[in-house]
Each structure stands twice: as structure tokens, then as C-alpha cells.
Amino acid sequence: MKKMSKKATALAGLGVLAVVGGTFAYYNQTVSLENPLNTGHYDNEVIEDYTPPTDDLKPGATIDKVVGAKNTGDYPVMVRIKMDEVWRNADGDIIDRHSSEGLTAFAAETGASGEFTAQQIDDEDGDVSNSAGGEDNSVVRKNLTSSSKWTYNVNDGYWYYNEVLYSGEETGNLLDSITLASNIDLGKYIQKDYYYVGTSGMSQGDVTDNMWAEYTVSRDDDGRVNGITVGGSAIDDENNDGFYDAIDMAISLGITDEQKLFRKNESLLDEDHTGYADANYTLTVTSQFVQATPDALTEAFGTEGSLTGLPQDIQDVINGIDLDDLDLNRQGTAGSQGNDGE
């Protein structure tokens, strides 16, 4: 899904370049700009929502998702990009969200082993909203490029391209791919145990769903059975072998030679603690392009008319723009990057 937001009627021709699964998809808007060097609100924002294919979204999987920007208009601009993510459950309700405004939680580092494991309070409790307190990091790593031309601003969560982008030029990639954590919380599972007393000539397949009766099995931290309760009554270690098992149940239930005890166990997802199971992930990339004049950039990127909240190298680029020397006729060749790339 793609949404456009105009902040003025006179806009530079701009585009965000996205590569999904190796296929280039251009999101362009071209609008004439009559007086390109007049100070004013000549900026545009392009928002792209990306939802990975469900079949590809598996623990530990890396999915191609390339993010960059291209100036498809006629005049020089500067660009900044931010990213936000949201997880929605099967009902469409938001269960988790992160933004690049909190980079530590949003773009966690890969571990020393090369495997990405997200920082989570508990990766098996099925609680991604952290109702118990604290905060989990994002379970999706954003594999950012090592390009020195992108500068992250901790104050607003944007990555700034630290050069003027002339007509036809591309920034080069900010993001190459995303990786789903190998330890993603896929919910809390509940063990359900059932039994049925049938005749000796029956097999498990003869026991239909409505025949099964639930009983309770308690287990220690290692999964070893340390107690069985049937019909509200606890079953003892009837044969004194140190275990609680089917033999104890059969003795306690008075199973005869003409009868047979059937048991089954199911592991079911707790509907109140589903984690990220059956959830949909969307990464929203917002690219803002602004006409390359100090006044326009200060108003769009700055705060209350000041650039002090921006990284120093971005301030230097903006303050160093000389309108008399700005080459409006400069055209980048197809695929060229700002200042001819690195």
C-alpha cells in the first residue's frame, strides 16, 4: 500500500526507490516547480507500507527489502528516511509496534554467533505487550548498509542523506534486508491431557473426540510428570516405582483385562498469550524530500527555525548550500548516486 501526502501545491518531482525480492518498484511523483530557488514549502513525503510474504516470515529468516531514494524531478533536494513497524494479530488488532525513533529497540544488533536473537523479557510467555512491565526490543532486525552517506539522528529517528541529491540521482541503499529473530515469541502453549477407558478390542482410532475426558497432569521444570489428577482425585504411585504413569492410572481406575486405557496429549496455543503466532508484520518507510535551499530545509528539518537538533554533518551541508552556485542543470545518469557514489 502506498500513500502520498502533499505539503504544498508546488512540489519537486520526487520518488522513493524500493526493491522487494529483487524486483525494482518506483514510487514517483512529478510536479512542476516554477520558482525553484524561492524559499517556501517545497517538500513532499512518500510513505510505503511493506508486508513480507507470510511463507517467508519464519524464525531466523532473512528477507530482501531494499530501501533508498531517487530524485525523479528536475531540481536538487535533500532527503531523510524513517521507519516504523507494527504487528497485528489475526483480528487486525495491534499487538506490538516500534519506531526508528528508538533505535536501540528498533534495530538490535546481531549476536557474536551471527544469529539474531532479540532482547525479550521472556520469549515463551506469549506476552508481547509486556503487561508485566519492561520493554522488549524489536524481533525484526533491520540490516542497514554501512554507507557513510546516511547519518542517523537520535533526536527524531530519521536517517539523513548527507549530500544534495540532484535530478536523476539515487542515494544508494539505506536498508538491504530484514531478519526475523530466531527466538521470536510464538506464544505460550498449554498441555492438555485426555483419557478414555475402552474395551480390549479397541484401537486409538476408535476413540472419537466426544469420548475423551480431560485429566490433569502436573510436570516439573524438566517436563517430568510429578502428579496425576483424575476427576478431582489425585492418583498415587500405585506400584511404588517412583513414577506417575499409565500403570498408576490403570490401577487406580480399576482397569480389567477386558478393558484398555487410552491416553493422548495435545499442546494448544493459549488464546490469551499468543505472542506473534499468526500475526502480520508491516514495515512502514517514510521518505521526506525537501528542496535544497537553506530556508526550506531549516523549516522542514529543523525545530522552531533552528538546525541545532540535527547531526553536525547535516547542519554543515545545509549551511553550505550556496544558491548562486547550485547547479540546477545538473543531471544524474540512470543509477547514479549523489556525488558519483562511493
Short mmCIF file of C-alpha atoms in Angstrom, two decimals:
data_model
loop_
_atom_site.label_atom_id
_atom_site.label_comp_id
_atom_site.label_asym_id
_atom_site.label_seq_id
_atom_site.Cartn_x
_atom_site.Cartn_y
_atom_site.Cartn_z
CA MET A 1 0.00 0.00 0.00
CA LYS A 2 1.33 3.48 -0.86
CA LYS A 3 0.09 6.82 0.39
CA MET A 4 1.11 10.29 -0.77
CA SER A 5 0.99 13.39 1.42
CA LYS A 6 1.41 16.83 -0.21
CA LYS A 7 2.62 19.65 1.98
CA ALA A 8 2.34 22.26 -0.79
CA THR A 9 0.87 22.63 -4.24
CA ALA A 10 4.25 23.27 -5.82
CA LEU A 11 6.43 20.21 -5.35
CA ALA A 12 9.68 18.89 -6.70
CA GLY A 13 9.41 15.67 -8.72
CA LEU A 14 10.41 13.03 -6.26
CA GLY A 15 10.46 9.31 -5.82
CA VAL A 16 11.28 6.65 -3.30
CA LEU A 17 13.12 3.68 -4.74
CA ALA A 18 12.16 0.35 -3.20
CA VAL A 19 13.37 -3.11 -4.07
CA VAL A 20 11.27 -6.02 -2.88
CA GLY A 21 12.53 -9.51 -3.58
CA GLY A 22 14.94 -8.23 -6.18
CA THR A 23 12.27 -6.51 -8.29
CA PHE A 24 12.54 -2.73 -8.67
CA ALA A 25 9.39 -0.77 -7.95
CA TYR A 26 9.44 3.00 -8.39
CA TYR A 27 7.08 5.26 -6.47
CA ASN A 28 7.26 8.57 -8.28
CA GLN A 29 5.50 11.88 -8.34
CA THR A 30 6.45 14.60 -10.77
CA VAL A 31 5.04 18.10 -10.34
CA SER A 32 6.42 21.25 -11.96
CA LEU A 33 8.17 23.78 -9.76
CA GLU A 34 8.12 27.27 -11.24
CA ASN A 35 10.46 29.10 -8.89
CA PRO A 36 12.83 26.50 -7.50
CA LEU A 37 15.02 28.85 -5.51
CA ASN A 38 12.32 30.81 -3.75
CA THR A 39 12.06 29.98 -0.09
CA GLY A 40 8.87 28.15 0.69
CA HIS A 41 7.22 24.85 1.48
CA TYR A 42 8.57 22.76 -1.37
CA ASP A 43 8.66 19.35 0.21
CA ASN A 44 6.96 16.02 -0.22
CA GLU A 45 6.54 12.85 1.80
CA VAL A 46 6.21 9.35 0.34
CA ILE A 47 5.02 6.55 2.61
CA GLU A 48 5.42 2.90 1.66
CA ASP A 49 3.98 0.02 3.67
CA TYR A 50 5.75 -3.30 3.20
CA THR A 51 4.31 -6.60 4.42
CA PRO A 52 6.61 -9.62 3.81
CA PRO A 53 5.06 -12.75 2.29
CA THR A 54 3.71 -14.94 5.09
CA ASP A 55 5.54 -18.02 3.81
CA ASP A 56 8.88 -16.19 4.09
CA LEU A 57 8.32 -14.88 7.63
CA LYS A 58 9.93 -17.67 9.64
CA PRO A 59 12.20 -17.54 12.71
CA GLY A 60 15.76 -16.73 11.64
CA ALA A 61 14.79 -15.98 8.03
CA THR A 62 16.27 -13.03 6.14
CA ILE A 63 14.05 -11.34 3.58
CA ASP A 64 15.25 -8.92 0.90
CA LYS A 65 13.91 -5.43 1.44
CA VAL A 66 15.93 -2.61 -0.11
CA VAL A 67 15.23 0.98 0.87
CA GLY A 68 16.74 4.03 -0.77
CA ALA A 69 15.61 7.20 -2.54
CA LYS A 70 15.74 8.73 -6.01
CA ASN A 71 15.14 12.28 -7.17
CA THR A 72 12.89 11.89 -10.23
CA GLY A 73 12.23 15.61 -10.55
CA ASP A 74 14.11 18.49 -12.14
CA TYR A 75 15.67 20.25 -9.16
CA PRO A 76 18.06 19.38 -6.30
CA VAL A 77 16.64 18.16 -2.99
CA MET A 78 17.71 16.67 0.31
CA VAL A 79 16.11 13.53 1.70
CA ARG A 80 15.58 11.83 5.04
CA ILE A 81 14.02 8.45 5.83
CA LYS A 82 12.49 6.91 8.93
CA MET A 83 10.96 3.50 9.56
CA ASP A 84 8.14 2.26 11.75
CA GLU A 85 6.88 -1.27 12.25
CA VAL A 86 3.68 -2.78 13.55
CA TRP A 87 2.47 -6.29 14.31
CA ARG A 88 -1.24 -7.10 14.08
CA ASN A 89 -2.93 -10.27 15.24
CA ALA A 90 -5.37 -12.31 13.18
CA ASP A 91 -8.17 -9.93 14.15
CA GLY A 92 -6.22 -6.92 12.90
CA ASP A 93 -5.53 -5.54 16.38
CA ILE A 94 -2.11 -4.01 17.02
CA ILE A 95 -0.11 -6.16 19.43
CA ASP A 96 3.34 -4.55 19.12
CA ARG A 97 4.98 -1.58 17.44
CA HIS A 98 8.41 0.03 17.26
CA SER A 99 9.84 3.09 15.57
CA SER A 100 13.28 4.14 14.43
CA GLU A 101 12.89 6.96 16.95
CA GLY A 102 14.01 4.32 19.47
CA LEU A 103 16.89 2.85 17.51
CA THR A 104 18.21 0.51 20.20
CA ALA A 105 14.94 -1.39 20.40
CA PHE A 106 14.22 -1.00 16.68
CA ALA A 107 17.49 -2.13 15.11
CA ALA A 108 19.08 -4.52 17.59
CA GLU A 109 22.49 -5.94 16.79
CA THR A 110 23.20 -9.48 15.65
CA GLY A 111 24.89 -11.66 18.26
CA ALA A 112 28.51 -12.77 18.13
CA SER A 113 27.46 -16.10 16.64
CA GLY A 114 25.91 -14.32 13.66
CA GLU A 115 22.44 -15.40 14.73
CA PHE A 116 19.94 -12.65 15.52
CA THR A 117 18.25 -13.16 18.88
CA ALA A 118 16.05 -10.33 20.09
CA GLN A 119 16.20 -8.94 23.60
CA GLN A 120 12.92 -10.03 25.21
CA ILE A 121 11.82 -10.27 28.82
CA ASP A 122 10.50 -13.78 28.18
CA ASP A 123 10.43 -15.31 24.70
CA GLU A 124 7.99 -18.04 25.67
CA ASP A 125 5.33 -16.25 27.74
CA GLY A 126 3.26 -15.12 24.76
CA ASP A 127 3.16 -11.57 26.16
CA VAL A 128 4.45 -9.13 23.54
CA SER A 129 2.64 -6.16 25.04
CA ASN A 130 4.74 -6.53 28.19
CA SER A 131 1.85 -6.28 30.59
CA ALA A 132 4.20 -7.50 33.31
CA GLY A 133 6.39 -4.42 32.83
CA GLY A 134 9.63 -3.68 30.97
CA GLU A 135 10.12 -3.49 27.24
CA ASP A 136 11.09 -5.97 24.54
CA ASN A 137 13.25 -4.96 21.61
CA SER A 138 12.01 -5.43 18.08
CA VAL A 139 12.06 -9.05 16.90
CA VAL A 140 12.89 -7.89 13.37
CA ARG A 141 16.45 -6.81 12.66
CA LYS A 142 16.90 -4.11 10.02
CA ASN A 143 20.07 -4.94 8.11
CA LEU A 144 21.32 -1.43 7.43
CA THR A 145 24.12 -0.77 4.99
CA SER A 146 27.49 0.52 6.12
CA SER A 147 27.34 3.54 3.81
CA SER A 148 28.86 6.68 5.32
CA LYS A 149 26.37 8.83 3.42
CA TRP A 150 23.50 8.12 5.79
CA THR A 151 23.55 9.86 9.18
CA TYR A 152 21.16 8.79 11.91
CA ASN A 153 19.60 11.48 14.09
CA VAL A 154 18.73 10.21 17.56
CA ASN A 155 16.50 13.25 18.14
CA ASP A 156 13.88 12.43 15.51
CA GLY A 157 14.58 8.87 14.35
CA TYR A 158 15.41 9.85 10.76
CA TRP A 159 18.37 8.81 8.63
CA TYR A 160 19.58 11.83 6.66
CA TYR A 161 21.36 11.55 3.32
CA ASN A 162 24.31 13.86 3.85
CA GLU A 163 24.55 15.23 0.31
CA VAL A 164 22.35 17.25 -2.00
CA LEU A 165 20.53 14.90 -4.35
CA TYR A 166 20.37 16.25 -7.90
CA SER A 167 17.85 15.34 -10.56
CA GLY A 168 18.11 11.69 -11.59
CA GLU A 169 20.43 10.72 -8.74
CA GLU A 170 19.87 7.94 -6.22
CA THR A 171 21.01 7.80 -2.63
CA GLY A 172 22.18 4.22 -2.63
CA ASN A 173 20.74 1.76 -0.14
CA LEU A 174 19.97 2.52 3.47
CA LEU A 175 18.47 -0.92 4.14
CA ASP A 176 19.29 -4.21 2.41
CA SER A 177 17.06 -6.73 4.17
CA ILE A 178 15.25 -7.65 7.36
CA THR A 179 15.80 -10.69 9.59
CA LEU A 180 13.26 -12.26 11.92
CA ALA A 181 14.68 -13.23 15.31
CA SER A 182 15.38 -16.91 15.80
CA ASN A 183 13.92 -16.64 19.34
CA ILE A 184 10.69 -14.85 18.40
CA ASP A 185 7.94 -15.45 20.95
CA LEU A 186 5.38 -17.62 19.16
CA GLY A 187 3.11 -17.86 22.15
CA LYS A 188 2.56 -19.79 25.33
CA TYR A 189 1.41 -23.35 24.87
CA ILE A 190 -0.80 -25.26 27.25
CA GLN A 191 -0.57 -29.03 27.67
CA LYS A 192 -3.94 -30.79 27.61
CA ASP A 193 -4.21 -34.45 28.63
CA TYR A 194 -7.14 -36.78 27.89
CA TYR A 195 -8.03 -40.39 28.64
CA TYR A 196 -10.68 -42.97 27.74
CA VAL A 197 -11.42 -46.41 29.10
CA GLY A 198 -12.49 -48.72 26.29
CA THR A 199 -12.70 -52.42 25.55
CA SER A 200 -9.62 -54.52 24.92
CA GLY A 201 -10.52 -54.91 21.24
CA MET A 202 -10.50 -51.18 20.52
CA SER A 203 -7.67 -49.16 18.98
CA GLN A 204 -6.83 -45.47 19.39
CA GLY A 205 -8.59 -44.68 16.14
CA ASP A 206 -11.85 -45.97 17.53
CA VAL A 207 -11.92 -43.25 20.18
CA THR A 208 -13.85 -40.26 18.82
CA ASP A 209 -13.48 -36.68 20.02
CA ASN A 210 -16.55 -36.75 22.24
CA MET A 211 -15.29 -39.85 24.10
CA TRP A 212 -12.16 -38.24 25.52
CA ALA A 213 -12.23 -36.99 29.11
CA GLU A 214 -9.71 -34.43 30.34
CA TYR A 215 -7.49 -35.11 33.31
CA THR A 216 -4.70 -33.11 34.91
CA VAL A 217 -1.00 -33.85 34.69
CA SER A 218 1.48 -31.73 36.63
CA ARG A 219 5.07 -31.53 35.44
CA ASP A 220 8.28 -30.17 36.91
CA ASP A 221 10.57 -27.69 35.16
CA ASP A 222 12.22 -30.55 33.26
CA GLY A 223 8.87 -31.79 31.97
CA ARG A 224 8.81 -34.86 34.20
CA VAL A 225 5.36 -35.90 35.43
CA ASN A 226 5.10 -35.46 39.19
CA GLY A 227 1.36 -35.76 39.69
CA ILE A 228 -1.85 -37.02 38.06
CA THR A 229 -5.40 -36.00 38.94
CA VAL A 230 -8.46 -37.71 37.50
CA GLY A 231 -11.95 -36.49 38.28
CA GLY A 232 -10.64 -34.28 41.07
CA SER A 233 -8.82 -37.13 42.82
CA ALA A 234 -5.04 -37.39 42.95
CA ILE A 235 -3.55 -40.70 41.81
CA ASP A 236 -0.80 -42.19 43.92
CA ASP A 237 2.32 -44.03 42.80
CA GLU A 238 0.34 -47.25 42.93
CA ASN A 239 3.21 -49.61 42.07
CA ASN A 240 5.85 -47.68 44.06
CA ASP A 241 8.25 -47.38 41.14
CA GLY A 242 8.89 -43.66 41.67
CA PHE A 243 6.91 -42.62 38.60
CA TYR A 244 3.42 -41.37 37.86
CA ASP A 245 2.30 -43.01 34.66
CA ALA A 246 -0.34 -45.05 32.81
CA ILE A 247 0.18 -48.05 35.10
CA ASP A 248 -0.76 -45.96 38.13
CA MET A 249 -3.83 -44.65 36.28
CA ALA A 250 -4.91 -48.15 35.24
CA ILE A 251 -4.61 -49.48 38.79
CA SER A 252 -6.42 -46.51 40.29
CA LEU A 253 -9.23 -46.67 37.71
CA GLY A 254 -9.61 -50.43 38.15
CA ILE A 255 -8.91 -51.33 34.55
CA THR A 256 -9.67 -55.07 33.94
CA ASP A 257 -8.27 -57.49 31.38
CA GLU A 258 -11.29 -56.80 29.17
CA GLN A 259 -10.58 -53.10 29.16
CA LYS A 260 -7.93 -50.82 27.76
CA LEU A 261 -6.75 -47.36 28.85
CA PHE A 262 -6.22 -44.84 26.06
CA ARG A 263 -4.42 -41.54 26.61
CA LYS A 264 -3.49 -38.59 24.43
CA ASN A 265 -1.73 -35.26 24.91
CA GLU A 266 -2.22 -32.02 22.99
CA SER A 267 -0.16 -28.86 23.01
CA LEU A 268 -2.51 -25.93 22.40
CA LEU A 269 -1.77 -22.23 21.94
CA ASP A 270 -3.07 -20.20 24.88
CA GLU A 271 -5.59 -17.82 23.30
CA ASP A 272 -4.72 -15.14 25.88
CA HIS A 273 -0.96 -15.37 25.27
CA THR A 274 -0.49 -15.87 21.54
CA GLY A 275 2.74 -13.90 21.13
CA TYR A 276 3.49 -13.30 17.45
CA ALA A 277 1.78 -16.52 16.32
CA ASP A 278 -0.48 -15.93 13.29
CA ALA A 279 0.43 -12.23 13.35
CA ASN A 280 1.10 -9.97 10.37
CA TYR A 281 4.12 -7.66 10.18
CA THR A 282 4.26 -4.34 8.34
CA LEU A 283 7.30 -2.10 7.91
CA THR A 284 6.40 1.49 7.02
CA VAL A 285 9.12 3.53 5.32
CA THR A 286 8.61 7.30 5.26
CA SER A 287 10.82 9.31 2.89
CA GLN A 288 10.72 13.08 3.01
CA PHE A 289 12.20 15.14 0.20
CA VAL A 290 12.81 18.89 0.60
CA GLN A 291 14.00 21.47 -1.89
CA ALA A 292 17.71 22.11 -1.39
CA THR A 293 17.54 25.67 -0.07
CA PRO A 294 18.65 26.56 3.46
CA ASP A 295 15.34 28.22 4.37
CA ALA A 296 13.19 25.32 3.13
CA LEU A 297 15.43 22.73 4.80
CA THR A 298 15.55 24.65 8.08
CA GLU A 299 11.77 24.87 8.18
CA ALA A 300 11.21 21.20 7.22
CA PHE A 301 14.08 19.50 9.07
CA GLY A 302 14.75 21.97 11.87
CA THR A 303 12.94 22.85 15.08
CA GLU A 304 11.49 26.31 15.63
CA GLY A 305 13.63 27.75 12.87
CA SER A 306 16.87 26.19 14.14
CA LEU A 307 19.06 23.33 12.87
CA THR A 308 20.62 22.63 16.26
CA GLY A 309 18.73 19.35 16.69
CA LEU A 310 20.30 17.87 13.55
CA PRO A 311 23.62 15.99 13.31
CA GLN A 312 26.52 18.33 12.71
CA ASP A 313 27.35 17.00 9.24
CA ILE A 314 23.76 17.62 8.10
CA GLN A 315 23.88 21.14 9.52
CA ASP A 316 27.12 21.74 7.62
CA VAL A 317 25.61 20.54 4.34
CA ILE A 318 22.54 22.77 4.72
CA ASN A 319 24.51 25.83 5.83
CA GLY A 320 26.97 25.25 2.99
CA ILE A 321 24.37 25.41 0.23
CA ASP A 322 25.06 28.48 -1.92
CA LEU A 323 22.08 29.27 -4.10
CA ASP A 324 24.28 31.11 -6.60
CA ASP A 325 26.47 28.04 -7.07
CA LEU A 326 23.71 25.42 -7.00
CA ASP A 327 23.75 23.73 -10.42
CA LEU A 328 20.08 23.44 -11.42
CA ASN A 329 21.02 21.88 -14.74
CA ARG A 330 23.00 19.03 -13.23
CA GLN A 331 21.51 15.68 -14.23
CA GLY A 332 22.48 12.34 -12.79
CA THR A 333 22.71 9.39 -15.16
CA ALA A 334 20.49 6.35 -14.65
CA GLY A 335 21.51 4.62 -11.45
CA SER A 336 24.00 7.34 -10.44
CA GLN A 337 24.36 8.23 -6.79
CA GLY A 338 24.93 11.55 -5.11
CA ASN A 339 28.49 12.78 -5.74
CA ASP A 340 29.00 9.73 -8.01
CA GLY A 341 28.55 7.22 -5.14
CA GLU A 342 31.34 5.79 -3.01
#
